[in-house]
């Protein structure tokens, strides 16, 4: 056996690709888990087809999972994988363009037969020609796996389904990973022969890596320096679900979640539905209108109410949300944005709903809008949304997107004690009770819940008289109430910490981002600054109201660039609000920004030619 | 201090808001009888919530001195479901119109009924859109001429009770705005029923569809035009000498002339039974339309079935029992975690 070398690397990005039936999401998920346990910082991006069962082996059926890990901080799943694992020709065809030149391509040679090539619309085997550009490792994976499992009493189809664990075993060897966590998971997950088969495949793959001449080196990415504490892997949607649970616990109120299934928001409903023992009630309604309406009903009845959806669902909910604005009831609306317009690209990313969140209702309907910027951040963002909702008696929209919803990152599990305990004001005294008498400071009206003696009152969507809450068509009253609702939401600014500029406080270029673009912007700005460029960044969590110092910050820069996964929404707001020349950087391919794309734009703006 | 429920009167359920329906509108008497029945049912105002959509009828909650929510067009059932799910101790009443409940809100009405949420639904059927000034509605008769149908409506109308029965409603009744006593009887029955109680109230809109229900509102005519349902009693109606009975054969009702009505036993007249497990019998009754049949009034169907809010509560208790009260710290630490020192 040839001597193998162990190479130390600072960072690696790997993309696993195969047919939807090849188990790429599990493979990527398990690899992430063991990477985290090895102490690397990481970021992942699952990418699956919109069709549930696209025909096997076709281009439409390709599923992928990218993971980027390093011994330093990682902000994105990486622009280009260093390693591409392709289980079939279709996976190769749809992904090879992304592989870094000179990168490693690992393919299942056995899958490159005539029929499979035809299904992937290849006229001839593309592998020979790729050796010039990449380090191509052709492995007879199907054969190797069958051989390793020959004593297992399963049909050949079941045996073949284990080959993703064979490959995972190889990758574990390549990146010096411990098999133990995955073995433990397999033991818990499967039974009988299937369990044995998968365990055996994993070990056989690992052993194969150790011995084969085809893989001369293995790699070690040292642990990253990350803040101390207990970590776990979390997706944005799970973080939302747990944030909802946490809000109920910390506010000591029953939670009610009304939802209608829609990609990519359904997982929040699925996850929250498991927590009946926290006193949480969930309802799968007949549509989004009903989901939102039921949630508002629950809020009226005293529950912490939440409804989650994606763009098409938000469009349906708007009339009900507007009622919550008018009735001044606490409600949290989660919108996991996806590619549009209309049904668009349901599993792909877009930040298309900001104008709809801000302005998608008839009349002036002011409502706080906040946006999560990483999977783990979803937890804290929704918690904050609940605090605002009950403190200010208002619906609050929380924006996320499919990239955050399904992406994972290591998450520092918050200390329960560090979470704010929110005490909801007790119901008002029946003496002189008025349903719309406002708190002098927050302008919130009291939350007077049915069942409380002496506080009987009526609310609704008709123009409401100040204090009494009675129906009123008085012109002056209507105008006063318009302003009061507006001031109430604007006043939330008091709860928003000043925005922090990363980089110089003033200078040539400021990049303004919101939501899931944070990782790519952070990496691009870090790299540009390391090269001595005068670029700073801010990232907005609070979009309505804006942080109080945003205008001042914007005024300190010559150029303002807003990378957004839409045709340019936030720049319009910034221009209108602050009269600054905010520039659009748009992308609408259903994919997140690459670091390189933003970096290139920075270079263009700051290049001397631009200055002349 | 709240007055003990036993001593409350109609006044305790009457808000200080001026009622703004047109003079002569059927809604007035429905409101008066709801306000009257509340203390009779031993209700406490703080436990009662009236939820409505949009329409003339949907102004109703403003006039009740209880909790009330005037929501958006057609969606009251969904709001009510959220309220009841959130707090099953409340007595929730949904007020809707034929447009609100069966046009824009048909879907939600279907779903609240099939879920058997423990609420009482009052559908004010004036067979017209009142608030928007007189367009035809899903219950309007074919041929009805309105501003939006100058050549006459070509939509086949839907019968509210058939709709409710199609959704397997556990309590279905019909009453009429001018008959105070009958209304209160039906309201009482609805409140006593656990599950969705669906009541169609024939309501006159003197402005846009006057006299729509004349033959059932007029005391003399209604003896022949209507059929009072009474559990255990044969389906027989009509004035002296014009007695008629209903025979149901293969699920199809037929009118049998009984003359003076002295001998109904040989005529095979159906005996009213509210508790048939199958909704088919009630559906046969609901299919009896004017002018071919006398219009049944009263409780069509009242059967027991688990309620949505009851089952939801039960599930929570079971989850609690099975897994113990949730612990946030444990939740956040489930599955693989690792500690960085
Ligand atoms: C979304 C929406 N569409 C339309 C309307 C206008 N609108 C208000 S009430 C109504 C019809 C009401 O008819 P019905 O339910 O029969 O009530 P009635 O006035 O007859 O009691 C319509 C179309 C509205 N308020 N909201
Ligand atoms: S329009 Fe008809 S239904 Fe509406 S208040 Fe007037 S009479 Fe009553
Ligand atoms: Mg009507």
XYZ file of C-alpha atoms in Angstrom, chain A residues 66-602:
537
model
C -23.275 21.899 -0.689
C -21.226 22.317 2.451
C -18.469 24.835 3.100
C -16.331 24.367 6.183
C -13.196 25.982 7.469
C -10.865 26.615 10.353
C -11.967 30.276 10.204
C -15.407 31.892 10.131
C -17.625 30.830 7.275
C -20.428 33.083 6.036
C -21.675 31.343 2.904
C -21.882 27.866 1.354
C -19.149 29.090 -1.055
C -19.393 30.256 -4.646
C -17.632 27.253 -6.139
C -17.213 23.816 -4.644
C -13.659 22.470 -4.461
C -15.013 18.962 -4.677
C -17.983 17.767 -6.665
C -19.413 14.322 -6.017
C -21.675 13.257 -8.890
C -23.696 10.073 -8.590
C -24.933 10.094 -12.176
C -24.497 11.866 -15.515
C -27.454 14.193 -14.911
C -25.873 15.406 -11.680
C -22.599 15.966 -13.491
C -24.236 17.870 -16.289
C -26.174 20.265 -14.038
C -23.285 20.937 -11.653
C -19.938 20.673 -13.444
C -19.969 24.329 -14.505
C -19.767 25.347 -10.839
C -16.734 23.243 -9.932
C -13.586 25.268 -9.261
C -11.068 24.849 -12.103
C -8.610 22.228 -10.959
C -11.083 20.970 -8.393
C -11.760 17.346 -7.629
C -14.573 15.516 -9.328
C -15.616 12.196 -7.853
C -18.010 10.209 -10.030
C -19.686 6.884 -9.998
C -18.179 5.411 -13.142
C -20.773 2.627 -13.152
C -23.540 5.143 -13.692
C -22.058 6.452 -16.908
C -23.656 3.840 -19.159
C -25.414 4.495 -22.425
C -28.968 4.801 -21.108
C -28.050 7.024 -18.200
C -26.029 9.250 -20.504
C -29.004 9.533 -22.828
C -31.316 10.444 -19.959
C -28.938 13.216 -19.043
C -28.935 14.295 -22.688
C -25.260 13.471 -23.205
C -24.348 12.127 -26.611
C -21.130 10.594 -25.404
C -19.344 10.004 -22.162
C -18.137 13.436 -20.983
C -15.629 12.106 -18.451
C -12.527 11.570 -20.652
C -12.556 15.183 -21.764
C -12.862 16.483 -18.173
C -9.505 15.090 -17.047
C -7.750 18.095 -18.566
C -9.524 20.572 -16.384
C -10.223 18.717 -13.160
C -8.796 16.080 -10.920
C -11.276 13.412 -11.969
C -11.587 10.394 -9.721
C -13.660 7.695 -11.409
C -14.774 5.079 -8.954
C -16.818 1.949 -9.715
C -19.087 2.811 -6.798
C -21.966 0.508 -7.626
C -19.616 -2.466 -7.978
C -17.603 -1.615 -4.874
C -20.721 -1.213 -2.798
C -22.279 -4.450 -4.075
C -19.104 -6.310 -3.321
C -18.886 -4.902 0.183
C -22.495 -5.902 0.885
C -22.474 -9.319 -0.783
C -23.274 -11.115 2.466
C -26.260 -8.912 3.184
C -29.620 -10.542 2.603
C -31.278 -7.777 0.589
C -32.320 -7.347 -3.022
C -29.928 -5.557 -5.375
C -32.066 -2.429 -5.406
C -31.851 -2.102 -1.645
C -28.149 -2.839 -1.733
C -27.619 -0.140 -4.355
C -29.491 2.351 -2.234
C -26.739 2.103 0.363
C -24.063 3.462 -1.917
C -24.487 6.998 -0.633
C -23.173 5.742 2.703
C -20.295 4.047 0.907
C -19.413 7.411 -0.606
C -19.895 9.120 2.740
C -17.406 6.641 4.202
C -14.884 7.624 1.526
C -15.445 11.295 2.243
C -15.067 10.721 5.966
C -11.705 9.159 5.295
C -10.722 11.998 2.960
C -11.553 14.696 5.515
C -10.447 12.831 8.628
C -13.922 12.559 10.094
C -15.090 10.350 12.884
C -17.618 7.673 11.767
C -19.133 7.350 15.202
C -21.902 10.020 15.091
C -23.220 8.681 11.775
C -23.029 5.090 12.979
C -25.037 6.080 16.030
C -27.585 7.779 13.832
C -27.876 4.774 11.507
C -28.417 2.461 14.455
C -31.229 4.636 15.723
C -32.767 5.215 12.328
C -32.855 1.795 10.666
C -33.495 -1.777 11.682
C -32.459 -5.256 10.662
C -30.642 -5.894 7.424
C -31.083 -2.327 6.200
C -29.278 -1.023 9.255
C -26.486 -3.560 8.823
C -26.192 -2.773 5.138
C -25.837 0.953 5.662
C -23.355 0.525 8.505
C -21.317 -1.867 6.431
C -21.368 0.454 3.408
C -20.130 3.347 5.531
C -17.270 1.324 6.988
C -16.399 -0.274 3.645
C -16.240 3.162 2.012
C -13.947 4.391 4.729
C -11.685 1.378 4.374
C -11.678 1.749 0.610
C -10.512 5.354 0.953
C -7.666 4.223 3.136
C -6.440 1.630 0.665
C -7.213 2.817 -2.847
C -4.460 4.197 -4.981
C -6.936 6.523 -6.614
C -7.002 8.799 -3.573
C -3.442 9.657 -2.665
C -4.136 12.186 0.097
C -6.506 12.894 2.889
C -7.135 16.286 4.437
C -7.466 17.893 7.776
C -9.248 21.193 8.371
C -8.376 22.273 11.916
C -11.120 23.358 14.282
C -12.272 26.950 13.958
C -12.028 29.509 16.712
C -15.619 29.995 17.650
C -17.104 31.524 20.794
C -17.447 29.041 23.627
C -20.782 27.474 24.380
C -22.959 24.585 23.326
C -23.752 24.413 19.642
C -26.142 22.571 17.445
C -27.017 22.481 13.802
C -30.173 24.362 12.902
C -32.195 25.310 9.833
C -34.004 28.628 9.635
C -37.408 26.986 9.765
C -36.577 24.952 12.859
C -35.218 28.097 14.471
C -38.522 29.830 13.756
C -40.471 26.932 15.226
C -38.370 26.929 18.363
C -38.565 30.706 18.595
C -42.342 30.345 18.587
C -42.152 27.781 21.385
C -39.742 30.002 23.308
C -42.040 33.022 23.019
C -44.896 31.043 24.524
C -42.728 29.852 27.397
C -41.116 33.208 28.131
C -44.379 35.126 27.899
C -46.336 32.474 29.684
C -49.133 32.466 27.129
C -50.755 29.828 25.010
C -49.485 29.903 21.427
C -51.797 29.455 18.463
C -50.361 28.780 15.017
C -52.662 28.878 11.995
C -51.143 27.821 8.689
C -51.834 26.410 5.254
C -49.133 24.219 3.692
C -46.845 25.977 1.244
C -43.229 25.463 0.225
C -40.907 26.553 1.804
C -42.865 27.427 4.964
C -44.636 24.139 5.746
C -41.835 22.819 7.928
C -42.578 25.475 10.522
C -46.101 24.110 10.880
C -44.776 20.529 10.962
C -42.270 21.350 13.649
C -44.541 23.441 15.863
C -47.306 20.829 15.604
C -45.075 18.484 17.599
C -45.171 20.681 20.668
C -48.660 20.197 22.043
C -47.052 19.417 25.375
C -45.903 23.045 25.496
C -49.567 24.019 25.369
C -49.256 25.067 21.744
C -52.247 24.746 19.468
C -51.774 24.421 15.740
C -54.348 24.415 13.004
C -54.004 23.493 9.364
C -56.663 25.761 7.957
C -58.579 25.497 4.669
C -56.507 28.278 3.089
C -54.221 31.145 4.030
C -57.101 33.522 4.550
C -58.569 31.211 7.159
C -55.171 30.478 8.685
C -54.535 34.156 9.240
C -58.119 34.869 10.311
C -58.089 32.036 12.837
C -54.804 33.342 14.218
C -56.300 36.813 14.604
C -59.333 35.293 16.320
C -56.986 33.494 18.685
C -55.128 36.750 19.344
C -58.419 38.444 20.194
C -59.085 35.577 22.593
C -55.718 36.095 24.273
C -53.322 33.682 22.583
C -49.900 34.503 21.198
C -50.911 34.163 17.586
C -48.736 33.382 14.619
C -49.272 32.420 11.002
C -46.598 31.329 8.553
C -46.576 31.261 4.784
C -44.770 32.167 1.595
C -45.442 34.925 -0.946
C -48.621 33.614 -2.596
C -50.040 32.963 0.868
C -49.066 36.383 2.142
C -50.992 37.894 -0.756
C -54.096 36.042 0.437
C -53.619 37.014 4.069
C -53.342 40.726 3.480
C -56.998 41.648 3.976
C -57.023 39.856 7.311
C -53.687 41.369 8.313
C -55.124 44.791 7.573
C -57.925 44.040 9.999
C -55.323 43.183 12.637
C -53.703 46.559 11.947
C -57.062 48.285 12.398
C -58.171 46.200 15.375
C -54.679 46.604 16.852
C -54.203 42.993 17.830
C -50.877 41.238 18.338
C -50.017 38.825 15.526
C -46.804 37.510 14.039
C -46.772 36.738 10.320
C -43.835 34.756 8.973
C -43.156 34.985 5.256
C -40.608 32.562 3.832
C -40.021 34.252 0.495
C -39.583 32.129 -2.603
C -39.051 32.663 -6.308
C -41.932 34.450 -8.035
C -43.979 36.075 -9.423
C -47.045 33.845 -9.191
C -46.033 30.260 -8.471
C -42.567 31.066 -9.784
C -39.809 28.796 -8.522
C -41.257 27.485 -5.271
C -38.095 25.862 -3.946
C -35.715 28.629 -4.991
C -34.664 31.763 -3.226
C -35.872 35.326 -3.768
C -36.280 38.411 -1.594
C -39.322 39.511 -3.491
C -41.867 40.336 -0.843
C -40.581 43.469 0.863
C -42.935 45.873 -0.927
C -45.851 43.497 -0.292
C -44.966 43.329 3.404
C -44.737 47.084 3.668
C -47.411 48.256 1.271
C -49.504 45.284 0.200
C -52.651 46.382 2.018
C -55.275 48.950 1.134
C -54.843 52.411 2.593
C -52.106 53.412 5.037
C -51.560 50.265 7.002
C -48.387 50.678 9.001
C -46.859 47.479 10.251
C -43.428 46.566 11.591
C -41.269 44.482 9.256
C -38.197 42.630 10.436
C -35.932 40.239 8.578
C -33.805 37.317 9.710
C -30.332 37.081 8.212
C -29.100 33.583 9.035
C -30.723 30.275 10.011
C -29.956 30.699 13.715
C -30.960 34.343 13.609
C -34.522 33.224 12.791
C -34.921 32.203 16.437
C -34.075 35.629 17.819
C -35.913 37.486 15.077
C -39.250 35.827 15.698
C -38.822 36.215 19.425
C -38.353 39.935 18.916
C -41.415 40.007 16.659
C -43.552 38.546 19.451
C -42.217 41.091 21.913
C -43.129 43.943 19.618
C -46.524 42.455 18.814
C -47.651 42.308 22.436
C -45.907 45.459 23.583
C -47.321 47.605 20.776
C -50.481 45.627 20.043
C -49.715 45.259 16.368
C -49.213 42.618 13.720
C -45.527 42.180 12.822
C -44.173 40.646 9.612
C -41.042 38.535 9.795
C -39.260 37.954 6.496
C -37.088 34.977 5.725
C -36.494 33.089 2.493
C -36.027 29.567 1.201
C -32.240 29.900 1.489
C -32.461 30.529 5.228
C -35.365 28.130 5.662
C -33.417 25.072 4.510
C -29.832 26.193 5.006
C -28.114 25.203 8.214
C -25.427 26.663 10.373
C -23.922 25.827 13.720
C -25.966 27.714 16.258
C -24.903 28.754 19.695
C -27.806 27.521 21.801
C -29.000 30.486 23.816
C -29.012 30.358 27.528
C -32.676 30.295 28.560
C -31.899 32.720 31.353
C -30.484 35.164 28.834
C -33.757 35.298 26.908
C -35.828 38.262 27.991
C -38.847 37.379 30.088
C -41.656 39.424 28.714
C -44.435 40.337 31.034
C -47.619 41.090 29.231
C -49.487 43.955 30.915
C -52.373 42.689 33.074
C -55.875 43.382 31.765
C -57.094 46.898 32.502
C -59.501 47.660 35.334
C -63.184 47.539 34.339
C -63.654 50.999 35.870
C -63.692 53.486 32.971
C -62.363 50.826 30.627
C -61.977 51.986 27.048
C -60.743 49.529 24.439
C -58.771 52.120 22.465
C -57.352 54.167 25.315
C -53.636 54.168 24.590
C -50.593 53.741 26.720
C -48.961 57.177 26.812
C -45.540 55.829 25.916
C -46.098 52.994 23.476
C -49.491 54.179 22.156
C -50.641 50.571 22.503
C -54.257 49.904 23.334
C -55.039 47.410 26.108
C -55.352 43.694 25.357
C -58.788 43.022 26.828
C -59.530 39.373 26.374
C -63.003 37.764 26.111
C -63.840 35.973 29.314
C -62.792 38.960 31.440
C -65.806 40.402 33.310
C -66.444 44.088 32.784
C -64.292 44.501 29.681
C -66.911 43.567 27.108
C -66.262 45.542 23.955
C -66.564 45.347 20.208
C -63.810 45.731 17.649
C -63.797 45.608 13.894
C -62.505 46.965 10.651
C -64.687 50.054 10.440
C -63.189 53.428 11.259
C -62.821 53.531 14.994
C -63.397 56.348 17.444
C -60.389 57.312 19.525
C -60.523 55.798 23.030
C -64.063 54.368 22.889
C -63.459 52.144 19.885
C -66.969 52.794 18.654
C -67.638 52.986 14.937
C -67.108 56.530 13.784
C -67.118 58.276 10.424
C -66.017 61.576 11.928
C -63.448 63.033 9.491
C -61.132 64.471 12.133
C -61.266 61.330 14.203
C -60.380 59.231 11.169
C -57.363 61.392 10.464
C -56.241 61.322 14.086
C -56.476 57.548 14.191
C -54.509 57.276 10.929
C -51.712 59.274 12.511
C -51.899 57.445 15.816
C -51.456 54.064 14.158
C -48.596 55.469 12.137
C -46.901 57.052 15.163
C -47.308 53.897 17.165
C -45.363 51.826 14.644
C -42.825 54.597 14.055
C -42.313 54.765 17.818
C -40.991 51.212 17.908
C -37.714 52.797 16.820
C -37.121 53.381 20.539
C -36.617 49.629 20.928
C -34.180 49.305 18.024
C -30.487 49.433 18.847
C -28.383 51.754 16.710
C -27.187 50.163 13.506
C -23.499 49.247 13.559
C -21.271 49.896 10.603
C -18.777 47.152 9.902
C -15.718 48.939 8.525
C -15.135 52.682 8.339
C -17.836 54.997 9.669
C -17.552 57.009 6.488
C -15.982 56.611 3.128
C -16.398 55.612 -0.467
C -18.765 52.709 -0.466
C -21.367 51.317 1.888
C -23.038 48.021 1.175
C -26.517 47.806 2.634
C -28.114 44.401 2.943
C -31.070 42.744 4.591
C -32.032 39.135 5.069
C -30.147 36.162 3.708
C -27.575 38.128 1.702
C -25.613 38.747 4.879
C -23.184 35.875 4.441
C -22.169 36.747 0.885
C -21.914 40.459 1.652
C -19.842 39.801 4.749
C -17.358 37.602 2.898
C -17.102 40.000 -0.040
C -16.533 43.021 2.193
C -14.013 41.173 4.358
C -12.034 40.202 1.287
C -12.194 43.674 -0.252
C -11.123 45.320 2.982
C -8.281 42.873 3.305
C -7.191 44.136 -0.109
C -7.270 47.678 1.229
C -10.505 48.835 -0.392
C -12.617 51.510 1.276
C -15.831 49.588 1.667
C -18.069 49.207 4.720
C -21.331 47.433 5.303
C -24.501 47.526 7.367
C -27.103 44.813 7.595
C -30.713 45.668 8.347
C -32.843 43.493 10.557
C -35.379 46.255 11.136
C -36.927 47.554 7.958
C -39.976 49.206 9.425
C -39.141 51.193 11.371
C -35.552 51.686 10.264
C -32.938 52.116 12.987
C -32.755 55.774 14.034
C -29.186 56.285 12.826
C -29.589 54.777 9.362
C -30.019 58.128 7.619
C -26.898 59.528 9.226
C -24.855 56.466 8.268
C -26.033 56.593 4.663
C -25.053 60.240 4.477
C -21.448 59.382 5.285
C -20.765 57.432 2.108
C -20.275 58.433 -1.470
C -21.675 55.230 -2.956
C -24.401 53.026 -1.535
C -24.915 49.575 -3.006
C -27.779 47.240 -2.159
C -27.387 43.623 -3.298
C -30.858 42.112 -3.347
C -32.431 38.987 -4.784
C -35.074 40.962 -6.677
C -35.060 43.816 -9.166
C -34.324 46.396 -6.479
C -36.717 47.051 -3.615
C -34.748 48.375 -0.681
C -32.884 50.984 -2.778
C -36.205 52.573 -3.670
C -37.087 52.811 -0.017
C -33.722 54.289 0.888
C -33.936 56.807 -1.904
C -37.445 57.835 -0.952
C -36.752 57.996 2.738
C -33.264 59.517 2.821
C -32.727 61.041 -0.636
C -29.514 59.068 -1.101
C -28.239 57.572 -4.379
C -28.724 53.941 -3.351
C -27.748 51.677 -6.216
C -29.372 48.361 -7.099
C -27.405 45.163 -7.386
C -29.949 42.641 -8.511
C -30.022 38.908 -9.080
C -33.147 36.880 -9.804
C -31.922 33.439 -10.782
C -33.415 31.699 -7.774
C -29.903 31.475 -6.380
C -28.142 33.375 -3.642
C -25.425 35.890 -4.448
C -21.944 34.564 -4.857
C -19.247 36.281 -2.882
C -17.343 36.826 -6.116
C -20.255 38.614 -7.735
C -20.480 41.150 -4.951
C -16.732 41.494 -4.817
C -16.641 42.238 -8.517
C -19.248 44.958 -8.144
C -17.249 46.486 -5.289
